[in-house]
Coordinates of C-alpha atoms and ligand atoms in Angstrom, one line a residue:
M1 CA -37.5 13.2 2.8
A2 CA -40.0 10.6 3.9
R3 CA -38.9 7.3 2.4
R4 CA -41.3 4.5 1.9
G5 CA -40.9 0.7 2.1
P6 CA -39.9 -1.3 5.1
L7 CA -37.0 -0.3 7.4
V8 CA -34.0 -2.5 6.8
G9 CA -31.0 -2.7 9.1
L10 CA -27.7 -4.3 8.0
D11 CA -25.3 -4.9 10.8
V12 CA -22.0 -6.2 9.5
G13 CA -20.3 -7.6 12.6
T14 CA -17.1 -9.6 13.1
T15 CA -19.1 -12.7 14.2
K16 CA -22.3 -12.4 12.2
V17 CA -24.0 -10.4 9.5
C18 CA -27.5 -9.6 10.7
V19 CA -30.3 -8.2 8.7
I20 CA -33.5 -6.9 10.3
I21 CA -36.7 -5.9 8.5
A22 CA -39.3 -3.8 10.3
E23 CA -42.4 -1.8 9.6
Q24 CA -42.7 1.7 10.9
G25 CA -45.9 2.1 12.9
E26 CA -47.4 5.3 14.4
E27 CA -44.8 7.9 15.1
E28 CA -41.4 6.3 15.5
E29 CA -42.6 2.9 16.6
V30 CA -40.9 -0.1 15.0
H31 CA -42.5 -3.5 14.4
I32 CA -40.0 -6.3 13.6
K33 CA -41.1 -8.4 10.6
G34 CA -38.1 -10.6 10.0
M35 CA -34.5 -11.2 10.8
G36 CA -31.7 -13.2 9.1
T37 CA -28.1 -13.8 10.1
S38 CA -25.1 -15.5 8.5
P39 CA -21.6 -16.1 9.8
S40 CA -19.3 -13.2 9.0
T41 CA -16.0 -14.6 7.8
G42 CA -14.8 -11.7 5.8
V43 CA -14.7 -9.1 8.6
R44 CA -11.9 -8.6 11.1
K45 CA -12.0 -6.2 13.9
G46 CA -15.0 -4.5 12.4
V47 CA -13.3 -4.0 9.0
V48 CA -14.0 -5.8 5.7
V49 CA -11.0 -7.9 4.7
D50 CA -12.6 -10.2 2.2
L51 CA -15.0 -8.7 -0.3
D52 CA -16.4 -12.0 -1.7
A53 CA -17.0 -13.6 1.7
T54 CA -18.7 -10.5 3.0
T55 CA -20.8 -10.0 0.0
R56 CA -22.0 -13.6 0.2
A57 CA -22.7 -13.3 3.9
I58 CA -24.8 -10.2 3.3
E59 CA -26.7 -11.9 0.5
E60 CA -27.4 -14.9 2.7
A61 CA -28.6 -12.8 5.7
V62 CA -30.8 -10.7 3.4
D63 CA -32.3 -13.8 1.9
R64 CA -33.2 -15.3 5.3
A65 CA -34.7 -12.0 6.6
E66 CA -36.7 -11.6 3.4
R67 CA -38.1 -15.1 3.7
M68 CA -39.2 -14.5 7.3
A69 CA -40.7 -11.1 6.6
G70 CA -42.3 -12.1 3.2
V71 CA -41.0 -9.0 1.5
K72 CA -38.2 -8.1 -0.9
V73 CA -35.9 -5.3 0.2
A74 CA -33.8 -2.8 -1.9
A75 CA -32.1 -0.5 0.6
A76 CA -30.7 -0.6 4.1
L77 CA -29.2 1.4 6.9
V78 CA -25.7 0.0 7.4
S79 CA -23.6 0.0 10.6
V80 CA -20.1 1.2 10.5
S81 CA -17.4 -0.1 12.9
G82 CA -13.6 -0.5 13.1
E83 CA -10.7 1.1 14.9
H84 CA -10.4 3.6 12.1
V85 CA -13.6 5.4 13.2
A86 CA -12.9 8.5 15.2
S87 CA -14.9 11.4 16.5
Q88 CA -14.4 15.1 17.4
N89 CA -16.5 18.0 18.5
S90 CA -16.6 21.1 16.5
R91 CA -18.2 24.6 16.7
G92 CA -19.7 26.6 13.9
V93 CA -20.6 30.3 14.1
V94 CA -22.5 32.5 11.6
A95 CA -24.3 35.8 11.6
V96 CA -28.1 35.4 11.2
S97 CA -28.9 36.4 7.6
R98 CA -32.3 38.1 7.7
A99 CA -32.5 41.8 8.4
D100 CA -35.2 41.2 11.1
H101 CA -32.9 38.7 12.8
E102 CA -35.4 35.8 12.7
I103 CA -33.5 32.6 12.4
G104 CA -34.4 30.5 9.3
E105 CA -33.6 27.0 8.1
Q106 CA -31.0 28.3 5.8
D107 CA -29.1 29.7 8.8
I108 CA -29.1 26.2 10.3
S109 CA -27.6 24.8 7.2
R110 CA -25.0 27.5 7.1
V111 CA -24.0 27.1 10.7
V112 CA -23.8 23.3 10.4
E113 CA -21.7 23.8 7.3
A114 CA -19.4 26.2 9.3
A115 CA -18.9 23.5 11.9
R116 CA -18.0 21.1 9.2
M117 CA -15.5 23.5 7.7
T118 CA -13.7 24.1 11.0
A119 CA -13.2 20.4 11.4
I120 CA -12.2 19.5 7.9
P121 CA -10.9 15.9 8.1
A122 CA -7.7 14.7 6.5
S123 CA -8.1 14.0 2.8
D124 CA -8.3 10.3 3.3
R125 CA -11.1 10.5 5.8
E126 CA -14.8 10.8 5.3
I127 CA -17.5 12.2 7.5
V128 CA -20.0 9.5 8.6
H129 CA -22.1 11.7 10.9
L130 CA -22.3 15.4 11.6
I131 CA -24.6 15.7 14.6
P132 CA -25.7 19.1 15.8
R133 CA -25.8 18.7 19.6
D134 CA -26.7 22.1 20.8
F135 CA -27.3 25.6 19.4
V136 CA -26.2 28.9 21.0
V137 CA -28.2 32.1 20.1
D138 CA -26.5 35.3 21.0
G139 CA -24.5 33.6 23.7
Q140 CA -27.4 31.7 25.2
D141 CA -26.7 28.0 25.0
G142 CA -28.9 25.0 25.4
V143 CA -31.2 25.9 22.4
K144 CA -32.5 22.8 20.7
H145 CA -34.8 24.4 18.1
P146 CA -33.5 27.8 17.0
V147 CA -35.7 28.2 13.9
G148 CA -38.1 31.1 14.4
M149 CA -36.2 32.6 17.3
Y150 CA -34.6 36.1 17.1
G151 CA -30.9 36.5 17.3
S152 CA -27.9 38.0 15.5
R153 CA -25.3 35.4 16.1
L154 CA -26.0 31.7 15.7
E155 CA -23.6 29.0 16.9
V156 CA -23.7 25.2 16.9
D157 CA -21.9 22.5 18.9
A158 CA -21.6 19.6 16.5
H159 CA -20.2 16.1 17.0
I160 CA -18.4 14.8 13.9
V161 CA -17.7 11.1 13.3
T162 CA -15.2 10.2 10.6
G163 CA -13.8 7.0 9.1
A164 CA -11.1 6.0 6.7
G165 CA -12.4 6.5 3.1
T166 CA -11.0 3.3 1.6
L167 CA -12.3 1.1 4.4
L168 CA -15.8 2.7 4.1
A169 CA -15.6 2.2 0.3
N170 CA -14.9 -1.5 0.8
L171 CA -18.0 -1.9 3.0
L172 CA -20.1 0.0 0.4
K173 CA -18.8 -2.2 -2.3
C174 CA -20.0 -5.4 -0.5
V175 CA -23.4 -3.9 0.2
Q176 CA -23.9 -2.8 -3.3
R177 CA -22.6 -6.1 -4.8
A178 CA -25.2 -7.8 -2.6
G179 CA -27.8 -5.8 -4.4
L180 CA -28.7 -3.2 -1.7
E181 CA -28.8 0.6 -1.9
I182 CA -27.5 2.4 1.2
E183 CA -30.1 4.5 2.9
E184 CA -27.6 5.7 5.5
L185 CA -24.4 4.7 7.2
V186 CA -24.8 4.6 11.0
L187 CA -22.0 4.4 13.5
E188 CA -22.3 1.1 15.4
P189 CA -22.3 2.4 19.0
L190 CA -24.8 5.1 18.0
A191 CA -27.1 2.4 16.7
S192 CA -26.6 0.2 19.8
G193 CA -27.3 3.2 22.0
E194 CA -30.6 3.8 20.2
A195 CA -31.6 0.3 21.1
V196 CA -30.6 -0.1 24.7
L197 CA -30.4 3.4 26.3
A198 CA -33.3 5.1 28.0
H199 CA -33.8 8.8 27.2
A200 CA -33.3 9.7 30.8
E201 CA -29.9 8.0 30.8
R202 CA -28.8 9.9 27.7
D203 CA -29.9 13.2 29.2
L204 CA -28.0 12.5 32.4
G205 CA -24.9 11.2 30.7
V206 CA -24.1 7.5 30.0
A207 CA -21.8 5.2 28.1
V208 CA -22.9 2.3 25.8
V209 CA -20.3 -0.4 25.5
D210 CA -21.0 -3.0 22.8
I211 CA -18.7 -6.0 23.2
G212 CA -19.0 -8.1 20.1
G213 CA -16.7 -10.7 18.7
G214 CA -13.8 -8.7 17.3
T215 CA -14.6 -5.2 18.5
T216 CA -15.7 -3.3 21.6
S217 CA -17.4 -0.1 20.7
I218 CA -18.0 2.7 23.0
G219 CA -20.4 5.6 22.7
L220 CA -20.7 8.4 25.3
F221 CA -23.9 10.4 25.4
T222 CA -24.5 13.7 27.3
N223 CA -27.4 16.1 27.2
G224 CA -29.2 13.6 25.1
G225 CA -26.7 13.3 22.3
L226 CA -23.5 11.5 21.2
C227 CA -20.4 13.3 22.3
H228 CA -17.6 10.7 22.0
T229 CA -16.9 7.5 20.1
G230 CA -14.2 4.9 20.2
I231 CA -13.9 1.4 18.7
L232 CA -11.4 -1.0 20.2
P233 CA -10.1 -4.0 18.2
V234 CA -10.8 -6.5 21.0
G235 CA -13.9 -8.6 21.9
G236 CA -15.3 -11.9 22.9
N237 CA -13.3 -13.8 20.3
H238 CA -10.1 -12.9 22.1
I239 CA -11.6 -14.5 25.2
T240 CA -12.3 -17.7 23.2
N241 CA -8.8 -17.8 21.8
D242 CA -7.3 -17.5 25.3
I243 CA -9.5 -20.4 26.4
A244 CA -8.4 -22.5 23.4
V245 CA -4.7 -21.8 24.2
G246 CA -5.0 -22.0 28.0
L247 CA -7.0 -25.3 28.1
R248 CA -5.5 -26.8 24.9
T249 CA -8.8 -27.3 23.2
P250 CA -10.0 -26.5 19.7
I251 CA -11.5 -23.0 19.1
A252 CA -15.0 -24.4 18.5
E253 CA -14.9 -26.2 21.8
A254 CA -13.5 -23.2 23.6
E255 CA -16.4 -21.1 22.3
R256 CA -18.9 -23.8 23.5
L257 CA -17.2 -24.0 26.9
K258 CA -17.3 -20.2 27.2
I259 CA -21.0 -20.0 26.4
S260 CA -22.2 -23.0 28.5
H261 CA -19.8 -22.6 31.6
G262 CA -18.2 -19.2 31.3
C263 CA -18.7 -16.3 33.8
A264 CA -16.9 -13.1 34.6
S265 CA -15.5 -13.9 38.0
V266 CA -13.7 -16.8 39.7
E267 CA -15.3 -15.9 43.0
A268 CA -18.7 -16.9 41.7
V269 CA -17.5 -20.5 41.1
A270 CA -17.3 -23.3 43.7
A271 CA -13.9 -25.0 43.9
D272 CA -15.4 -28.5 43.3
E273 CA -17.2 -27.6 40.0
T274 CA -15.8 -29.5 37.0
I275 CA -16.1 -29.3 33.2
D276 CA -15.2 -31.7 30.4
V277 CA -12.6 -30.3 28.1
P278 CA -12.0 -32.1 24.7
R279 CA -8.3 -32.1 24.1
I280 CA -6.9 -30.8 20.9
G281 CA -5.6 -33.4 18.4
S282 CA -7.2 -36.3 20.2
R283 CA -10.5 -37.8 21.0
E284 CA -9.8 -37.6 24.7
V285 CA -11.7 -35.5 27.1
S286 CA -10.2 -34.3 30.3
T287 CA -12.1 -33.3 33.4
R288 CA -10.9 -30.0 34.7
P289 CA -12.1 -27.6 37.5
R290 CA -14.5 -25.0 36.1
R291 CA -12.3 -22.4 37.8
A292 CA -9.5 -23.2 35.3
L293 CA -11.8 -21.9 32.6
I294 CA -12.8 -18.8 34.5
E295 CA -9.2 -18.1 35.4
V296 CA -8.6 -17.7 31.7
I297 CA -11.7 -15.5 31.1
E298 CA -11.2 -13.2 34.1
P299 CA -7.9 -11.5 33.2
R300 CA -8.8 -11.0 29.5
L301 CA -12.1 -9.5 30.4
A302 CA -10.3 -7.2 32.9
E303 CA -8.0 -6.2 30.1
I304 CA -10.9 -5.3 27.7
L305 CA -12.7 -3.4 30.5
G306 CA -9.4 -1.7 31.3
M307 CA -9.1 -0.5 27.7
V308 CA -12.7 0.8 27.9
K309 CA -11.8 2.7 31.0
S310 CA -8.8 4.4 29.4
Q311 CA -10.9 5.3 26.4
I312 CA -13.5 6.9 28.6
K313 CA -10.8 8.7 30.5
R314 CA -9.2 10.0 27.4
S315 CA -12.5 11.3 26.2
R316 CA -12.6 13.8 29.1
Y317 CA -16.2 13.0 29.6
A318 CA -15.4 10.5 32.4
N319 CA -17.0 12.7 35.1
L320 CA -20.1 13.5 32.9
I321 CA -21.7 10.1 32.8
P322 CA -23.4 9.6 36.2
A323 CA -25.8 7.1 34.6
G324 CA -22.8 4.8 34.2
V325 CA -22.3 2.1 31.6
V326 CA -24.8 0.0 29.7
L327 CA -23.2 -3.2 28.3
T328 CA -24.5 -4.9 25.2
G329 CA -23.3 -7.0 22.3
G330 CA -23.0 -10.8 22.4
T331 CA -20.5 -10.9 25.2
A332 CA -22.9 -9.1 27.5
L333 CA -24.4 -12.6 27.9
L334 CA -21.5 -13.6 30.1
P335 CA -22.9 -14.0 33.6
G336 CA -21.4 -11.5 36.1
L337 CA -20.2 -9.0 33.4
A338 CA -22.1 -6.0 34.8
D339 CA -20.6 -6.5 38.3
A340 CA -17.1 -6.9 36.8
A341 CA -17.6 -3.7 34.7
A342 CA -18.9 -1.7 37.6
E343 CA -15.8 -2.7 39.6
V344 CA -13.2 -2.0 36.9
L345 CA -14.8 1.2 35.6
D346 CA -15.9 2.4 39.0
L347 CA -19.3 3.4 37.6
P348 CA -22.8 1.9 37.8
A349 CA -23.2 -0.8 35.2
R350 CA -26.1 -2.8 33.7
I351 CA -26.8 -5.1 30.8
G352 CA -28.8 -3.5 28.0
L353 CA -31.2 -5.5 25.9
P354 CA -32.8 -4.1 22.7
E355 CA -36.5 -3.2 23.3
V356 CA -38.8 -3.9 20.4
R357 CA -42.4 -4.7 19.6
G358 CA -44.2 -6.8 16.9
T359 CA -45.0 -10.4 16.4
M360 CA -41.4 -11.2 15.5
A361 CA -39.9 -9.2 18.3
R362 CA -38.7 -12.4 20.0
V363 CA -36.1 -13.1 17.3
V364 CA -34.1 -10.0 18.1
E365 CA -34.3 -10.2 21.8
G366 CA -30.6 -10.8 22.8
P367 CA -27.8 -8.2 23.3
A368 CA -26.2 -9.4 20.0
Y369 CA -29.0 -7.7 18.2
A370 CA -28.6 -4.3 19.8
T371 CA -26.9 -2.8 16.7
G372 CA -29.5 -4.2 14.2
V373 CA -32.4 -3.1 16.3
G374 CA -30.8 0.3 16.8
L375 CA -30.5 0.8 13.1
M376 CA -34.3 0.4 12.9
V377 CA -34.9 2.9 15.7
H378 CA -32.5 5.4 14.1
G379 CA -34.1 4.9 10.7
A380 CA -37.6 5.4 12.0
R381 CA -36.6 8.6 13.7
Q382 CA -34.9 9.9 10.5
R383 CA -37.9 9.1 8.4
A384 CA -40.4 10.8 10.8
P385 CA -42.1 13.7 9.1
G386 CA -41.2 17.2 10.1
R387 CA -37.7 16.3 11.1
L388 CA -35.5 19.3 10.6
L389 CA -32.0 17.9 10.9
R390 CA -30.7 14.6 9.9
T391 CA -27.6 13.3 11.7
T392 CA -25.9 13.4 8.4
D393 CA -26.8 17.0 7.7
G394 CA -24.0 18.6 5.9
A395 CA -22.4 15.2 5.5
G396 CA -24.7 14.1 2.7
S397 CA -22.4 15.4 0.1
M398 CA -19.4 13.7 1.7
F399 CA -21.3 10.5 1.7
G400 CA -21.7 11.1 -2.0
R401 CA -17.9 11.5 -2.2
V402 CA -17.4 8.1 -0.7
R403 CA -19.7 6.8 -3.4
Q404 CA -17.8 8.6 -6.1
W405 CA -14.6 7.3 -4.7
F406 CA -16.0 3.9 -4.8
R407 CA -17.0 4.4 -8.4
E408 CA -13.5 5.5 -9.2
F409 CA -12.1 2.4 -7.6
T410 CA -14.3 0.1 -9.5
H411 CA -14.3 1.8 -12.9
G412 CA -10.8 3.1 -12.8
A413 CA -11.7 6.7 -13.4
Ligands
ADP1 N1 -23.7 -16.8 26.2 C1 -22.6 -16.2 25.9 N2 -21.6 -15.9 26.8 C2 -20.5 -15.3 26.5 N3 -20.2 -14.8 25.3 C3 -21.1 -15.0 24.3 C4 -22.3 -15.7 24.6 N4 -23.0 -15.7 23.4 C5 -22.2 -15.1 22.5 N5 -21.1 -14.7 23.0 C6 -20.0 -14.0 22.4 O1 -20.4 -12.8 21.7 C7 -19.6 -12.5 20.6 C8 -20.4 -12.1 19.4 O2 -21.2 -11.0 19.8 P1 -21.9 -10.2 18.6 O3 -22.5 -9.0 19.3 O4 -22.9 -11.1 17.9 O5 -20.7 -9.9 17.7 P2 -20.5 -9.0 16.4 O6 -21.4 -7.9 16.4 O7 -19.0 -8.6 16.4 O8 -20.7 -9.9 15.2 C9 -18.7 -13.7 20.4 O9 -17.4 -13.5 20.8 C10 -19.4 -14.8 21.2 O10 -18.5 -15.7 21.7
MG2 MG1 -21.9 -6.1 16.8

C-alpha cells in the first residue's frame, strides 16, 4: 500500500485553488517543499460550476507549486466540500469466522462491509469515507485494534461520509483534465482538522470550523475520530458582499477594507476611528467611521456563527465537545473572531493555525492553508507502513464507481 513520490495536496476552495507538495520524513512527519495557489473562479459554495475555469486554476496552482518544489507531480489527495456532503453513523455486526475465535483481518473487512451495507446510500450518492471509529468485541466496546483478540461477535461503529455522485464526478473531471491522478478524496473539514487540532482535543471532543470564502465547514470529533460533518454554503465572501452593498463600494474595495480594517465586534472599535471608502461609480472617496464597517460585519458573522450553532445542535454531539471550537480558514484572520464565536456558541473557542515543518513551512503558515496542510498530514498517515485500515476502507470500490461514472459521462457509455 505504500506509495512513493512526494505527497501532494490539492485544495479546491471557493476563493483559491491551493497545491502543496511535501516530502514524508521519519514516521508521519511532513516537510513542506512547495506551494502554489491560483484564484478559483469556477467554484461556488464548494462545488465546481465551471469545468474549464477550474481545470485551468488547478493547472496554474500545480505549475507554481512544482516550480517552488523543483519536482513534477502526478497524483494528489483532493479535498471535497459543498453542501451536498453529508455524514451518518452506522454499525456493522458479524460472527468471527475462525473456529478458535481469533479475530483476523478478514473479519475486519467483513464487519466494515456490513456497516457499509446497513447504510447503503441513495443511488445518486457516493461514499467518500468509511471510517471505522470503534470496535466492539462480544459486547465490550472501546476496542481500537481487534486483530488477534478472541471473540465470537465483532461489531464496528463507523462514520460514513457521502456526496452527490455527479458533483464529485465534476471535480474528478477537472483534476484529471489538469493531468493529475487522484490518490484519495478527503473531506475538507477532516483535512482541516488534521492540520489544526491537537490529539488531546480530538480525544476529549472538539469541533473544527473552517470559514473559507463561500463555505463554512464543520467537523466534530469525539474519542479521537470524526463523528459528524456539515458544510454550510456561507463564508467570508458574504461578509465582503454585505460591505460592498452597505458602504456602496466596489467588491474589491470591500474586500480590501475588510482585510485591513475589519474586526468581529463593534465594541472593540473607538467611536472616532475613521476609514476611507472609495465610492462605487466615481473616483470619490468618502471618510466614514470605522464602526460603520464593523456594523456590517458583525451581524453577518453572527448569522454564520448562528448557523454553525444549529448545525452542532442538530448533530446531537453538542454536549460531547468540551474542548470547544477551533476556527480556521481565511476568515479566521478576522480579529476578535474567537471571542465572537465563544459568545455565540457558548463554548471555548480558539483560532487554529496549521502546524508544519521544513524549509518552506513559512509559505503555508496562515489559516487559509489548513485544508492543504491537512491533506499532507492525512496522506502521510495513510501511507505509513503497517497501517491496517484506511479511512476509505470498504469505500475503495465505490470510489471506483465514481470513476466509472465519470468515464460513462465522458465517453457516453
Ligand atoms: N485578514 C483577513 N480578515 C478577514 N477575512 C479574511 C482575511 N484574509 C482572508 N480573508 C477571507 O478569507 C476568505 C478565504 O478563505 P480561504 O480559506 O482561503 O477560502 P477557500 O478555502 O474557500 O478558498 C475570503 O472570504 C477572504 O475575504
Ligand atoms: Mg478552504
